């Protein structure tokens, strides 16, 4: 099985939605997917639940595709509590940030949005 890690980094909602769409597309096509929410995109954790793309976000969350939310960035963007309330996996392994090497060591190919 192919493994894809979609890393959402940009803070604009369209960029975040594109990361979500691609993560879901790979998932339904049989790939093992890890969605990593990093950088300014952590600000979208609260907004996405109130957007037209909320159902897509819920499918992704329910499928367990969100594998890492950067703790330092979520703190900076003011969304750490929301991420925790949604039950998202918080990662601070790399000086407070998500550690991508964990995913490459498991054979994931990384795509950055």
mmCIF file of N, CA and C in Angstrom:
data_model
loop_
_atom_site.group_PDB
_atom_site.id
_atom_site.type_symbol
_atom_site.label_atom_id
_atom_site.label_comp_id
_atom_site.label_asym_id
_atom_site.label_seq_id
_atom_site.Cartn_x
_atom_site.Cartn_y
_atom_site.Cartn_z
ATOM 1 N N UNK A 1 0.837 -1.177 0.000
ATOM 2 C CA UNK A 1 0.000 0.000 0.000
ATOM 3 C C UNK A 1 0.882 1.240 0.000
ATOM 4 N N UNK A 2 0.546 2.195 -0.850
ATOM 5 C CA UNK A 2 1.280 3.452 -0.880
ATOM 6 C C UNK A 2 0.873 4.311 0.306
ATOM 7 N N UNK A 3 1.847 5.101 0.793
ATOM 8 C CA UNK A 3 1.618 5.956 1.950
ATOM 9 C C UNK A 3 1.891 7.402 1.563
ATOM 10 N N UNK A 4 0.932 8.267 1.871
ATOM 11 C CA UNK A 4 1.041 9.688 1.562
ATOM 12 C C UNK A 4 0.815 10.497 2.824
ATOM 13 N N UNK A 5 1.737 11.406 3.108
ATOM 14 C CA UNK A 5 1.563 12.359 4.204
ATOM 15 C C UNK A 5 1.302 13.723 3.574
ATOM 16 N N UNK A 6 0.100 14.225 3.794
ATOM 17 C CA UNK A 6 -0.269 15.544 3.290
ATOM 18 C C UNK A 6 -0.006 16.534 4.417
ATOM 19 N N UNK A 7 0.914 17.462 4.171
ATOM 20 C CA UNK A 7 1.264 18.464 5.172
ATOM 21 C C UNK A 7 0.626 19.787 4.763
ATOM 22 N N UNK A 8 -0.316 20.234 5.572
ATOM 23 C CA UNK A 8 -0.947 21.529 5.346
ATOM 24 C C UNK A 8 -0.175 22.559 6.149
ATOM 25 N N UNK A 9 0.346 23.564 5.471
ATOM 26 C CA UNK A 9 1.175 24.566 6.132
ATOM 27 C C UNK A 9 0.636 25.988 5.957
ATOM 28 N N UNK A 10 0.111 26.285 4.775
ATOM 29 C CA UNK A 10 -0.383 27.630 4.468
ATOM 30 C C UNK A 10 -1.649 27.940 5.253
ATOM 31 N N UNK A 11 -1.848 29.197 5.597
ATOM 32 C CA UNK A 11 -2.969 29.586 6.441
ATOM 33 C C UNK A 11 -4.252 29.949 5.715
ATOM 34 N N UNK A 12 -4.201 30.116 4.414
ATOM 35 C CA UNK A 12 -5.406 30.497 3.686
ATOM 36 C C UNK A 12 -6.370 29.319 3.609
ATOM 37 N N UNK A 13 -7.656 29.593 3.794
ATOM 38 C CA UNK A 13 -8.665 28.530 3.757
ATOM 39 C C UNK A 13 -8.630 27.734 2.450
ATOM 40 N N UNK A 14 -8.500 28.371 1.265
ATOM 41 C CA UNK A 14 -8.447 27.560 0.038
ATOM 42 C C UNK A 14 -7.289 26.561 0.032
ATOM 43 N N UNK A 15 -6.133 26.938 0.553
ATOM 44 C CA UNK A 15 -4.993 26.013 0.619
ATOM 45 C C UNK A 15 -5.299 24.855 1.561
ATOM 46 N N UNK A 16 -5.909 25.170 2.712
ATOM 47 C CA UNK A 16 -6.267 24.130 3.676
ATOM 48 C C UNK A 16 -7.273 23.170 3.066
ATOM 49 N N UNK A 17 -8.271 23.704 2.381
ATOM 50 C CA UNK A 17 -9.294 22.865 1.750
ATOM 51 C C UNK A 17 -8.673 21.984 0.678
ATOM 52 N N UNK A 18 -7.729 22.509 -0.084
ATOM 53 C CA UNK A 18 -7.059 21.672 -1.091
ATOM 54 C C UNK A 18 -6.301 20.517 -0.435
ATOM 55 N N UNK A 19 -5.667 20.787 0.693
ATOM 56 C CA UNK A 19 -4.991 19.708 1.425
ATOM 57 C C UNK A 19 -6.010 18.657 1.860
ATOM 58 N N UNK A 20 -7.155 19.102 2.366
ATOM 59 C CA UNK A 20 -8.200 18.163 2.793
ATOM 60 C C UNK A 20 -8.730 17.353 1.623
ATOM 61 N N UNK A 21 -9.019 18.026 0.518
ATOM 62 C CA UNK A 21 -9.540 17.325 -0.665
ATOM 63 C C UNK A 21 -8.568 16.260 -1.150
ATOM 64 N N UNK A 22 -7.292 16.603 -1.180
ATOM 65 C CA UNK A 22 -6.299 15.629 -1.630
ATOM 66 C C UNK A 22 -6.122 14.492 -0.641
ATOM 67 N N UNK A 23 -6.133 14.795 0.642
ATOM 68 C CA UNK A 23 -6.026 13.736 1.649
ATOM 69 C C UNK A 23 -7.186 12.758 1.494
ATOM 70 N N UNK A 24 -8.398 13.277 1.342
ATOM 71 C CA UNK A 24 -9.571 12.408 1.213
ATOM 72 C C UNK A 24 -9.508 11.609 -0.097
ATOM 73 N N UNK A 25 -9.088 12.247 -1.179
ATOM 74 C CA UNK A 25 -8.983 11.577 -2.471
ATOM 75 C C UNK A 25 -8.013 10.396 -2.401
ATOM 76 N N UNK A 26 -6.845 10.620 -1.817
ATOM 77 C CA UNK A 26 -5.889 9.517 -1.663
ATOM 78 C C UNK A 26 -6.482 8.408 -0.793
ATOM 79 N N UNK A 27 -7.166 8.795 0.263
ATOM 80 C CA UNK A 27 -7.763 7.805 1.174
ATOM 81 C C UNK A 27 -8.782 6.920 0.450
ATOM 82 N N UNK A 28 -9.696 7.535 -0.286
ATOM 83 C CA UNK A 28 -10.734 6.731 -0.961
ATOM 84 C C UNK A 28 -10.155 5.877 -2.084
ATOM 85 N N UNK A 29 -8.978 6.240 -2.567
ATOM 86 C CA UNK A 29 -8.323 5.444 -3.609
ATOM 87 C C UNK A 29 -7.408 4.371 -3.027
ATOM 88 N N UNK A 30 -7.452 4.209 -1.689
ATOM 89 C CA UNK A 30 -6.753 3.089 -1.075
ATOM 90 C C UNK A 30 -5.388 3.376 -0.491
ATOM 91 N N UNK A 31 -4.952 4.605 -0.525
ATOM 92 C CA UNK A 31 -3.656 4.944 0.065
ATOM 93 C C UNK A 31 -3.784 5.034 1.589
ATOM 94 N N UNK A 32 -2.700 4.779 2.281
ATOM 95 C CA UNK A 32 -2.635 5.096 3.696
ATOM 96 C C UNK A 32 -2.271 6.575 3.781
ATOM 97 N N UNK A 33 -3.101 7.349 4.454
ATOM 98 C CA UNK A 33 -2.945 8.806 4.470
ATOM 99 C C UNK A 33 -2.715 9.311 5.883
ATOM 100 N N UNK A 34 -1.788 10.255 5.991
ATOM 101 C CA UNK A 34 -1.564 10.988 7.240
ATOM 102 C C UNK A 34 -1.696 12.468 6.905
ATOM 103 N N UNK A 35 -2.649 13.134 7.539
ATOM 104 C CA UNK A 35 -2.777 14.584 7.384
ATOM 105 C C UNK A 35 -2.066 15.244 8.558
ATOM 106 N N UNK A 36 -1.118 16.118 8.244
ATOM 107 C CA UNK A 36 -0.342 16.823 9.255
ATOM 108 C C UNK A 36 -0.683 18.307 9.130
ATOM 109 N N UNK A 37 -1.182 18.880 10.219
ATOM 110 C CA UNK A 37 -1.585 20.287 10.218
ATOM 111 C C UNK A 37 -0.490 21.072 10.928
ATOM 112 N N UNK A 38 0.183 21.909 10.176
ATOM 113 C CA UNK A 38 1.375 22.645 10.633
ATOM 114 C C UNK A 38 1.212 24.131 10.338
ATOM 115 N N UNK A 39 2.103 24.919 10.876
ATOM 116 C CA UNK A 39 2.201 26.325 10.513
ATOM 117 C C UNK A 39 0.895 27.089 10.661
ATOM 118 N N UNK A 40 0.695 28.040 9.746
ATOM 119 C CA UNK A 40 -0.483 28.901 9.792
ATOM 120 C C UNK A 40 -1.782 28.144 9.548
ATOM 121 N N UNK A 41 -1.700 26.962 8.972
ATOM 122 C CA UNK A 41 -2.934 26.202 8.716
ATOM 123 C C UNK A 41 -3.599 25.736 10.013
ATOM 124 N N UNK A 42 -2.863 25.742 11.126
ATOM 125 C CA UNK A 42 -3.493 25.369 12.398
ATOM 126 C C UNK A 42 -4.597 26.353 12.771
ATOM 127 N N UNK A 43 -4.553 27.567 12.222
ATOM 128 C CA UNK A 43 -5.619 28.548 12.471
ATOM 129 C C UNK A 43 -6.945 28.090 11.885
ATOM 130 N N UNK A 44 -6.912 27.230 10.905
ATOM 131 C CA UNK A 44 -8.134 26.778 10.234
ATOM 132 C C UNK A 44 -8.877 25.699 11.029
ATOM 133 N N UNK A 45 -8.263 25.163 12.061
ATOM 134 C CA UNK A 45 -8.895 24.095 12.850
ATOM 135 C C UNK A 45 -10.247 24.522 13.400
ATOM 136 N N UNK A 46 -10.361 25.761 13.821
ATOM 137 C CA UNK A 46 -11.641 26.262 14.343
ATOM 138 C C UNK A 46 -12.576 26.671 13.209
ATOM 139 N N UNK A 47 -12.049 27.361 12.198
ATOM 140 C CA UNK A 47 -12.878 27.876 11.092
ATOM 141 C C UNK A 47 -13.534 26.780 10.268
ATOM 142 N N UNK A 48 -12.812 25.693 10.051
ATOM 143 C CA UNK A 48 -13.292 24.656 9.130
ATOM 144 C C UNK A 48 -14.600 24.035 9.609
ATOM 145 N N UNK A 49 -14.808 24.017 10.912
ATOM 146 C CA UNK A 49 -16.033 23.406 11.443
ATOM 147 C C UNK A 49 -17.268 24.258 11.164
ATOM 148 N N UNK A 50 -17.062 25.512 10.776
ATOM 149 C CA UNK A 50 -18.170 26.422 10.487
ATOM 150 C C UNK A 50 -18.251 26.758 9.003
ATOM 151 N N UNK A 51 -17.470 26.094 8.197
ATOM 152 C CA UNK A 51 -17.394 26.398 6.766
ATOM 153 C C UNK A 51 -18.233 25.397 5.956
ATOM 154 N N UNK A 52 -18.429 25.691 4.675
ATOM 155 C CA UNK A 52 -19.120 24.717 3.811
ATOM 156 C C UNK A 52 -18.378 23.379 3.706
ATOM 157 N N UNK A 53 -17.082 23.362 4.057
ATOM 158 C CA UNK A 53 -16.285 22.132 3.989
ATOM 159 C C UNK A 53 -16.284 21.360 5.305
ATOM 160 N N UNK A 54 -17.134 21.768 6.256
ATOM 161 C CA UNK A 54 -17.210 21.074 7.553
ATOM 162 C C UNK A 54 -17.492 19.576 7.401
ATOM 163 N N UNK A 55 -18.393 19.158 6.489
ATOM 164 C CA UNK A 55 -18.618 17.708 6.346
ATOM 165 C C UNK A 55 -17.362 16.946 5.896
ATOM 166 N N UNK A 56 -16.573 17.551 5.020
ATOM 167 C CA UNK A 56 -15.323 16.916 4.587
ATOM 168 C C UNK A 56 -14.365 16.797 5.765
ATOM 169 N N UNK A 57 -14.234 17.861 6.551
ATOM 170 C CA UNK A 57 -13.377 17.834 7.734
ATOM 171 C C UNK A 57 -13.816 16.725 8.683
ATOM 172 N N UNK A 58 -15.114 16.603 8.884
ATOM 173 C CA UNK A 58 -15.626 15.579 9.802
ATOM 174 C C UNK A 58 -15.327 14.172 9.288
ATOM 175 N N UNK A 59 -15.463 13.951 7.979
ATOM 176 C CA UNK A 59 -15.120 12.637 7.403
ATOM 177 C C UNK A 59 -13.645 12.319 7.638
ATOM 178 N N UNK A 60 -12.791 13.317 7.424
ATOM 179 C CA UNK A 60 -11.349 13.128 7.601
ATOM 180 C C UNK A 60 -11.014 12.843 9.062
ATOM 181 N N UNK A 61 -11.619 13.611 9.956
ATOM 182 C CA UNK A 61 -11.394 13.380 11.393
ATOM 183 C C UNK A 61 -11.883 11.996 11.804
ATOM 184 N N UNK A 62 -13.089 11.651 11.382
ATOM 185 C CA UNK A 62 -13.690 10.365 11.758
ATOM 186 C C UNK A 62 -12.898 9.184 11.225
ATOM 187 N N UNK A 63 -12.288 9.361 10.056
ATOM 188 C CA UNK A 63 -11.486 8.285 9.454
ATOM 189 C C UNK A 63 -10.103 8.172 10.100
ATOM 190 N N UNK A 64 -9.787 9.095 11.004
ATOM 191 C CA UNK A 64 -8.483 9.056 11.676
ATOM 192 C C UNK A 64 -7.326 9.501 10.806
ATOM 193 N N UNK A 65 -7.617 10.304 9.791
ATOM 194 C CA UNK A 65 -6.554 10.721 8.880
ATOM 195 C C UNK A 65 -5.685 11.830 9.459
ATOM 196 N N UNK A 66 -6.231 12.623 10.389
ATOM 197 C CA UNK A 66 -5.418 13.669 11.020
ATOM 198 C C UNK A 66 -4.479 12.963 11.995
ATOM 199 N N UNK A 67 -3.205 12.977 11.671
ATOM 200 C CA UNK A 67 -2.234 12.237 12.470
ATOM 201 C C UNK A 67 -1.342 13.135 13.318
ATOM 202 N N UNK A 68 -1.361 14.455 13.026
ATOM 203 C CA UNK A 68 -0.481 15.350 13.771
ATOM 204 C C UNK A 68 -0.946 16.795 13.607
ATOM 205 N N UNK A 69 -1.050 17.485 14.742
ATOM 206 C CA UNK A 69 -1.272 18.929 14.753
ATOM 207 C C UNK A 69 -0.109 19.533 15.527
ATOM 208 N N UNK A 70 0.578 20.463 14.914
ATOM 209 C CA UNK A 70 1.739 21.081 15.542
ATOM 210 C C UNK A 70 1.308 21.884 16.769
ATOM 211 N N UNK A 71 1.853 21.505 17.915
ATOM 212 C CA UNK A 71 1.488 22.175 19.162
ATOM 213 C C UNK A 71 1.948 23.629 19.184
ATOM 214 N N UNK A 72 3.198 23.886 18.841
ATOM 215 C CA UNK A 72 3.727 25.258 18.887
ATOM 216 C C UNK A 72 2.942 26.180 17.966
ATOM 217 N N UNK A 73 2.603 25.695 16.789
ATOM 218 C CA UNK A 73 1.869 26.524 15.829
ATOM 219 C C UNK A 73 0.423 26.735 16.272
ATOM 220 N N UNK A 74 -0.207 25.698 16.820
ATOM 221 C CA UNK A 74 -1.579 25.837 17.312
ATOM 222 C C UNK A 74 -1.631 26.828 18.469
ATOM 223 N N UNK A 75 -0.610 26.805 19.320
ATOM 224 C CA UNK A 75 -0.537 27.792 20.407
ATOM 225 C C UNK A 75 -0.429 29.190 19.798
ATOM 226 N N UNK A 76 0.469 29.353 18.853
ATOM 227 C CA UNK A 76 0.697 30.651 18.199
ATOM 228 C C UNK A 76 -0.560 31.167 17.503
ATOM 229 N N UNK A 77 -1.335 30.260 16.900
ATOM 230 C CA UNK A 77 -2.547 30.644 16.163
ATOM 231 C C UNK A 77 -3.786 30.700 17.062
ATOM 232 N N UNK A 78 -3.625 30.322 18.324
ATOM 233 C CA UNK A 78 -4.742 30.383 19.267
ATOM 234 C C UNK A 78 -5.768 29.277 19.108
ATOM 235 N N UNK A 79 -5.348 28.133 18.569
ATOM 236 C CA UNK A 79 -6.299 27.042 18.317
ATOM 237 C C UNK A 79 -5.970 25.743 19.049
ATOM 238 N N UNK A 80 -5.019 25.769 19.963
ATOM 239 C CA UNK A 80 -4.657 24.538 20.664
ATOM 240 C C UNK A 80 -5.851 23.958 21.415
ATOM 241 N N UNK A 81 -6.595 24.781 22.133
ATOM 242 C CA UNK A 81 -7.747 24.273 22.888
ATOM 243 C C UNK A 81 -8.793 23.671 21.962
ATOM 244 N N UNK A 82 -9.010 24.299 20.809
ATOM 245 C CA UNK A 82 -9.975 23.768 19.833
ATOM 246 C C UNK A 82 -9.495 22.429 19.285
ATOM 247 N N UNK A 83 -8.202 22.332 18.983
ATOM 248 C CA UNK A 83 -7.643 21.073 18.489
ATOM 249 C C UNK A 83 -7.820 19.968 19.523
ATOM 250 N N UNK A 84 -7.559 20.294 20.783
ATOM 251 C CA UNK A 84 -7.732 19.314 21.854
ATOM 252 C C UNK A 84 -9.202 18.940 22.018
ATOM 253 N N UNK A 85 -10.096 19.925 21.926
ATOM 254 C CA UNK A 85 -11.534 19.665 22.055
ATOM 255 C C UNK A 85 -12.040 18.751 20.944
ATOM 256 N N UNK A 86 -11.426 18.854 19.762
ATOM 257 C CA UNK A 86 -11.806 17.990 18.644
ATOM 258 C C UNK A 86 -11.137 16.615 18.725
ATOM 259 N N UNK A 87 -10.296 16.430 19.730
ATOM 260 C CA UNK A 87 -9.627 15.146 19.902
ATOM 261 C C UNK A 87 -8.515 14.891 18.901
ATOM 262 N N UNK A 88 -7.933 15.953 18.372
ATOM 263 C CA UNK A 88 -6.875 15.802 17.374
ATOM 264 C C UNK A 88 -5.548 15.471 18.049
ATOM 265 N N UNK A 89 -4.700 14.694 17.376
ATOM 266 C CA UNK A 89 -3.397 14.330 17.954
ATOM 267 C C UNK A 89 -2.432 15.519 17.919
ATOM 268 N N UNK A 90 -2.022 15.965 19.076
ATOM 269 C CA UNK A 90 -1.116 17.105 19.196
ATOM 270 C C UNK A 90 0.323 16.576 19.214
ATOM 271 N N UNK A 91 1.190 17.216 18.419
ATOM 272 C CA UNK A 91 2.568 16.758 18.294
ATOM 273 C C UNK A 91 3.527 17.898 18.632
ATOM 274 N N UNK A 92 4.451 17.626 19.509
ATOM 275 C CA UNK A 92 5.470 18.616 19.887
ATOM 276 C C UNK A 92 6.857 17.972 19.909
ATOM 277 N N UNK A 93 7.010 16.884 19.158
ATOM 278 C CA UNK A 93 8.220 16.068 19.238
ATOM 279 C C UNK A 93 9.482 16.749 18.712
ATOM 280 N N UNK A 94 9.331 17.737 17.850
ATOM 281 C CA UNK A 94 10.494 18.379 17.238
ATOM 282 C C UNK A 94 10.571 19.829 17.730
ATOM 283 N N UNK A 95 11.109 20.004 18.923
ATOM 284 C CA UNK A 95 11.210 21.343 19.534
ATOM 285 C C UNK A 95 9.869 22.061 19.542
ATOM 286 N N UNK A 96 8.811 21.326 19.860
ATOM 287 C CA UNK A 96 7.474 21.897 19.938
ATOM 288 C C UNK A 96 6.649 21.737 18.678
ATOM 289 N N UNK A 97 7.268 21.256 17.609
ATOM 290 C CA UNK A 97 6.598 21.131 16.310
ATOM 291 C C UNK A 97 6.404 19.662 15.928
ATOM 292 N N UNK A 98 5.622 19.444 14.873
ATOM 293 C CA UNK A 98 5.421 18.092 14.342
ATOM 294 C C UNK A 98 6.726 17.564 13.752
ATOM 295 N N UNK A 99 6.995 16.298 13.981
ATOM 296 C CA UNK A 99 8.205 15.656 13.477
ATOM 297 C C UNK A 99 7.866 14.870 12.213
ATOM 298 N N UNK A 100 8.256 15.390 11.062
ATOM 299 C CA UNK A 100 7.946 14.732 9.794
ATOM 300 C C UNK A 100 8.774 13.477 9.565
ATOM 301 N N UNK A 101 9.942 13.390 10.195
ATOM 302 C CA UNK A 101 10.806 12.221 10.005
ATOM 303 C C UNK A 101 10.112 10.941 10.446
ATOM 304 N N UNK A 102 9.247 11.045 11.419
ATOM 305 C CA UNK A 102 8.476 9.879 11.873
ATOM 306 C C UNK A 102 7.707 9.277 10.700
ATOM 307 N N UNK A 103 7.186 10.136 9.846
ATOM 308 C CA UNK A 103 6.397 9.672 8.707
ATOM 309 C C UNK A 103 7.281 9.139 7.580
ATOM 310 N N UNK A 104 8.382 9.828 7.280
ATOM 311 C CA UNK A 104 9.262 9.320 6.221
ATOM 312 C C UNK A 104 9.894 7.999 6.643
ATOM 313 N N UNK A 105 10.188 7.836 7.928
ATOM 314 C CA UNK A 105 10.746 6.577 8.425
ATOM 315 C C UNK A 105 9.772 5.421 8.243
ATOM 316 N N UNK A 106 8.475 5.733 8.201
ATOM 317 C CA UNK A 106 7.450 4.706 7.991
ATOM 318 C C UNK A 106 7.109 4.521 6.514
ATOM 319 N N UNK A 107 7.854 5.225 5.639
ATOM 320 C CA UNK A 107 7.655 5.056 4.204
ATOM 321 C C UNK A 107 6.652 6.003 3.570
ATOM 322 N N UNK A 108 6.237 7.027 4.300
ATOM 323 C CA UNK A 108 5.311 8.010 3.721
ATOM 324 C C UNK A 108 6.041 8.935 2.772
ATOM 325 N N UNK A 109 5.397 9.216 1.643
ATOM 326 C CA UNK A 109 5.825 10.253 0.733
ATOM 327 C C UNK A 109 5.168 11.539 1.233
ATOM 328 N N UNK A 110 5.886 12.647 1.273
ATOM 329 C CA UNK A 110 5.357 13.885 1.817
ATOM 330 C C UNK A 110 4.974 14.845 0.699
ATOM 331 N N UNK A 111 3.737 15.365 0.818
ATOM 332 C CA UNK A 111 3.232 16.392 -0.098
ATOM 333 C C UNK A 111 2.919 17.610 0.752
ATOM 334 N N UNK A 112 3.444 18.759 0.358
ATOM 335 C CA UNK A 112 3.281 19.989 1.136
ATOM 336 C C UNK A 112 2.271 20.918 0.476
ATOM 337 N N UNK A 113 1.317 21.384 1.280
ATOM 338 C CA UNK A 113 0.345 22.392 0.822
ATOM 339 C C UNK A 113 0.526 23.645 1.641
#
